[in-house]
Amino acid sequence: KAFKLWLSLQVFGVDAFRRAVDHGLDLAEMAERILRARKHWHVVTPAKLGIITFQYRPPGLSEVEVDQLNEQMTNAMCRSGYAYMSTTQLFGRKVQRLCLNRLDAIETEITETIKKLELIAQDFCTTQ
């Protein structure tokens, strides 16, 4: 593994790695701003190292239902093939986790991913 890193640094240079890391950090911070500005989203842990965790918390759901909804949303997003996300357990709650480390990711993709998550949530909430 060390050889792969060394070779990548030789081929691409330290500046390319720095730009890639900065890009992921910037996208995660942007995702945090978008989530904080929209209704029903709760940022669980702020953007850090290109990762953000959050929950969709519409009114009228119990804590257990919120956890189930967020897991269903993440699974549906992954099945759709639009974006890959994961869930994790934080503070005893199921949260969605977005790791923004794709070098070619652009800002509009982050906005669209959040919009698609909202549509998935609305679909689940209206069919239950």
PDB file of C-alpha atoms in Angstrom:
ATOM      1  CA  LYS A   1       0.000   0.000   0.000  1.00  0.00           C
ATOM      2  CA  ALA A   2       2.840   2.365   0.762  1.00  0.00           C
ATOM      3  CA  PHE A   3       4.226   1.834  -2.730  1.00  0.00           C
ATOM      4  CA  LYS A   4       0.867   2.737  -4.303  1.00  0.00           C
ATOM      5  CA  LEU A   5       0.754   5.953  -2.297  1.00  0.00           C
ATOM      6  CA  TRP A   6       4.353   6.786  -3.124  1.00  0.00           C
ATOM      7  CA  LEU A   7       3.788   6.107  -6.823  1.00  0.00           C
ATOM      8  CA  SER A   8       0.596   8.195  -6.886  1.00  0.00           C
ATOM      9  CA  LEU A   9       2.418  11.073  -5.221  1.00  0.00           C
ATOM     10  CA  GLN A  10       5.200  10.798  -7.802  1.00  0.00           C
ATOM     11  CA  VAL A  11       2.803  10.708 -10.749  1.00  0.00           C
ATOM     12  CA  PHE A  12       0.177  13.224  -9.636  1.00  0.00           C
ATOM     13  CA  GLY A  13       2.076  15.297  -7.086  1.00  0.00           C
ATOM     14  CA  VAL A  14       1.212  16.525  -3.623  1.00  0.00           C
ATOM     15  CA  ASP A  15      -0.767  19.489  -4.970  1.00  0.00           C
ATOM     16  CA  ALA A  16      -3.207  17.183  -6.772  1.00  0.00           C
ATOM     17  CA  PHE A  17      -3.841  15.281  -3.538  1.00  0.00           C
ATOM     18  CA  ARG A  18      -4.268  18.545  -1.632  1.00  0.00           C
ATOM     19  CA  ARG A  19      -6.790  19.818  -4.201  1.00  0.00           C
ATOM     20  CA  ALA A  20      -8.717  16.533  -4.080  1.00  0.00           C
ATOM     21  CA  VAL A  21      -8.958  16.606  -0.285  1.00  0.00           C
ATOM     22  CA  ASP A  22      -9.952  20.284  -0.295  1.00  0.00           C
ATOM     23  CA  HIS A  23     -12.629  19.556  -2.900  1.00  0.00           C
ATOM     24  CA  GLY A  24     -14.188  16.848  -0.712  1.00  0.00           C
ATOM     25  CA  LEU A  25     -14.097  19.122   2.331  1.00  0.00           C
ATOM     26  CA  ASP A  26     -15.738  21.951   0.385  1.00  0.00           C
ATOM     27  CA  LEU A  27     -18.510  19.681  -0.920  1.00  0.00           C
ATOM     28  CA  ALA A  28     -19.273  18.335   2.558  1.00  0.00           C
ATOM     29  CA  GLU A  29     -19.477  21.868   3.946  1.00  0.00           C
ATOM     30  CA  MET A  30     -21.788  22.839   1.100  1.00  0.00           C
ATOM     31  CA  ALA A  31     -23.991  19.806   1.809  1.00  0.00           C
ATOM     32  CA  GLU A  32     -24.180  20.890   5.443  1.00  0.00           C
ATOM     33  CA  ARG A  33     -25.297  24.414   4.475  1.00  0.00           C
ATOM     34  CA  ILE A  34     -27.978  23.014   2.150  1.00  0.00           C
ATOM     35  CA  LEU A  35     -29.294  20.585   4.771  1.00  0.00           C
ATOM     36  CA  ARG A  36     -29.419  23.269   7.476  1.00  0.00           C
ATOM     37  CA  ALA A  37     -31.384  25.570   5.152  1.00  0.00           C
ATOM     38  CA  ARG A  38     -34.054  22.995   4.235  1.00  0.00           C
ATOM     39  CA  LYS A  39     -37.051  21.858   6.257  1.00  0.00           C
ATOM     40  CA  HIS A  40     -37.016  18.623   8.246  1.00  0.00           C
ATOM     41  CA  TRP A  41     -33.267  17.998   7.985  1.00  0.00           C
ATOM     42  CA  HIS A  42     -31.159  17.661  11.122  1.00  0.00           C
ATOM     43  CA  VAL A  43     -27.359  17.707  10.871  1.00  0.00           C
ATOM     44  CA  VAL A  44     -26.116  15.189  13.437  1.00  0.00           C
ATOM     45  CA  THR A  45     -22.395  15.798  12.975  1.00  0.00           C
ATOM     46  CA  PRO A  46     -21.125  18.748  10.966  1.00  0.00           C
ATOM     47  CA  ALA A  47     -19.004  18.308   7.871  1.00  0.00           C
ATOM     48  CA  LYS A  48     -15.624  16.977   8.880  1.00  0.00           C
ATOM     49  CA  LEU A  49     -13.002  15.324   6.692  1.00  0.00           C
ATOM     50  CA  GLY A  50     -15.463  15.261   3.788  1.00  0.00           C
ATOM     51  CA  ILE A  51     -18.126  13.361   5.758  1.00  0.00           C
ATOM     52  CA  ILE A  52     -21.460  14.588   7.074  1.00  0.00           C
ATOM     53  CA  THR A  53     -24.142  12.724   9.014  1.00  0.00           C
ATOM     54  CA  PHE A  54     -27.760  13.790   9.118  1.00  0.00           C
ATOM     55  CA  GLN A  55     -31.366  12.713   9.559  1.00  0.00           C
ATOM     56  CA  TYR A  56     -34.587  13.559   7.823  1.00  0.00           C
ATOM     57  CA  ARG A  57     -37.042  14.281  10.654  1.00  0.00           C
ATOM     58  CA  PRO A  58     -40.539  15.104   9.411  1.00  0.00           C
ATOM     59  CA  PRO A  59     -43.095  15.993  12.070  1.00  0.00           C
ATOM     60  CA  GLY A  60     -45.397  13.347  13.490  1.00  0.00           C
ATOM     61  CA  LEU A  61     -42.981  10.410  13.488  1.00  0.00           C
ATOM     62  CA  SER A  62     -41.681   8.623  16.554  1.00  0.00           C
ATOM     63  CA  GLU A  63     -37.933   8.275  17.076  1.00  0.00           C
ATOM     64  CA  VAL A  64     -38.122   4.641  15.934  1.00  0.00           C
ATOM     65  CA  GLU A  65     -40.029   5.661  12.787  1.00  0.00           C
ATOM     66  CA  VAL A  66     -37.469   8.393  12.044  1.00  0.00           C
ATOM     67  CA  ASP A  67     -34.671   5.826  12.310  1.00  0.00           C
ATOM     68  CA  GLN A  68     -36.541   3.422  10.019  1.00  0.00           C
ATOM     69  CA  LEU A  69     -37.317   6.174   7.510  1.00  0.00           C
ATOM     70  CA  ASN A  70     -33.685   7.260   7.299  1.00  0.00           C
ATOM     71  CA  GLU A  71     -32.504   3.700   6.759  1.00  0.00           C
ATOM     72  CA  GLN A  72     -35.152   3.191   4.055  1.00  0.00           C
ATOM     73  CA  MET A  73     -34.157   6.463   2.375  1.00  0.00           C
ATOM     74  CA  THR A  74     -30.496   5.470   2.257  1.00  0.00           C
ATOM     75  CA  ASN A  75     -31.289   1.997   0.934  1.00  0.00           C
ATOM     76  CA  ALA A  76     -33.599   3.415  -1.742  1.00  0.00           C
ATOM     77  CA  MET A  77     -30.963   5.939  -2.854  1.00  0.00           C
ATOM     78  CA  CYS A  78     -28.358   3.186  -3.187  1.00  0.00           C
ATOM     79  CA  ARG A  79     -30.776   0.939  -5.098  1.00  0.00           C
ATOM     80  CA  SER A  80     -31.543   3.798  -7.483  1.00  0.00           C
ATOM     81  CA  GLY A  81     -27.880   3.980  -8.442  1.00  0.00           C
ATOM     82  CA  TYR A  82     -27.901   7.777  -8.293  1.00  0.00           C
ATOM     83  CA  ALA A  83     -25.650   8.053  -5.243  1.00  0.00           C
ATOM     84  CA  TYR A  84     -24.039   5.699  -2.780  1.00  0.00           C
ATOM     85  CA  MET A  85     -24.605   6.479   0.873  1.00  0.00           C
ATOM     86  CA  SER A  86     -24.560   4.548   4.087  1.00  0.00           C
ATOM     87  CA  THR A  87     -26.171   4.643   7.483  1.00  0.00           C
ATOM     88  CA  THR A  88     -24.490   4.478  10.835  1.00  0.00           C
ATOM     89  CA  GLN A  89     -25.482   4.532  14.475  1.00  0.00           C
ATOM     90  CA  LEU A  90     -24.650   7.751  16.352  1.00  0.00           C
ATOM     91  CA  PHE A  91     -25.863   8.692  19.806  1.00  0.00           C
ATOM     92  CA  GLY A  92     -28.175   5.682  19.688  1.00  0.00           C
ATOM     93  CA  ARG A  93     -29.857   6.879  16.489  1.00  0.00           C
ATOM     94  CA  LYS A  94     -29.775   5.685  12.868  1.00  0.00           C
ATOM     95  CA  VAL A  95     -28.335   8.461  10.700  1.00  0.00           C
ATOM     96  CA  GLN A  96     -27.503   8.885   7.044  1.00  0.00           C
ATOM     97  CA  ARG A  97     -23.848   9.287   6.145  1.00  0.00           C
ATOM     98  CA  LEU A  98     -22.538  11.006   3.063  1.00  0.00           C
ATOM     99  CA  CYS A  99     -18.827  10.782   2.275  1.00  0.00           C
ATOM    100  CA  LEU A 100     -17.866  13.237  -0.443  1.00  0.00           C
ATOM    101  CA  ASN A 101     -14.559  12.016  -1.781  1.00  0.00           C
ATOM    102  CA  ARG A 102     -15.305  11.675  -5.494  1.00  0.00           C
ATOM    103  CA  LEU A 103     -12.870  13.835  -7.392  1.00  0.00           C
ATOM    104  CA  ASP A 104     -15.328  14.544 -10.195  1.00  0.00           C
ATOM    105  CA  ALA A 105     -18.323  15.365  -7.964  1.00  0.00           C
ATOM    106  CA  ILE A 106     -19.830  18.779  -8.598  1.00  0.00           C
ATOM    107  CA  GLU A 107     -22.018  21.041  -6.481  1.00  0.00           C
ATOM    108  CA  THR A 108     -25.197  20.442  -8.463  1.00  0.00           C
ATOM    109  CA  GLU A 109     -24.903  16.706  -7.780  1.00  0.00           C
ATOM    110  CA  ILE A 110     -24.957  17.369  -4.043  1.00  0.00           C
ATOM    111  CA  THR A 111     -28.054  19.553  -4.352  1.00  0.00           C
ATOM    112  CA  GLU A 112     -29.774  16.977  -6.558  1.00  0.00           C
ATOM    113  CA  THR A 113     -28.886  14.149  -4.173  1.00  0.00           C
ATOM    114  CA  ILE A 114     -30.555  15.993  -1.298  1.00  0.00           C
ATOM    115  CA  LYS A 115     -33.612  16.746  -3.456  1.00  0.00           C
ATOM    116  CA  LYS A 116     -33.852  13.078  -4.449  1.00  0.00           C
ATOM    117  CA  LEU A 117     -33.622  12.064  -0.795  1.00  0.00           C
ATOM    118  CA  GLU A 118     -36.532  14.389  -0.030  1.00  0.00           C
ATOM    119  CA  LEU A 119     -38.603  12.825  -2.810  1.00  0.00           C
ATOM    120  CA  ILE A 120     -37.805   9.361  -1.486  1.00  0.00           C
ATOM    121  CA  ALA A 121     -38.836  10.449   2.021  1.00  0.00           C
ATOM    122  CA  GLN A 122     -42.088  11.964   0.774  1.00  0.00           C
ATOM    123  CA  ASP A 123     -42.853   8.760  -1.098  1.00  0.00           C
ATOM    124  CA  PHE A 124     -42.251   6.639   2.011  1.00  0.00           C
ATOM    125  CA  CYS A 125     -44.262   9.003   4.216  1.00  0.00           C
ATOM    126  CA  THR A 126     -47.289   9.041   1.904  1.00  0.00           C
ATOM    127  CA  THR A 127     -47.374   5.264   1.451  1.00  0.00           C
ATOM    128  CA  GLN A 128     -47.259   4.502   5.172  1.00  0.00           C
TER     129      GLN A 128
END
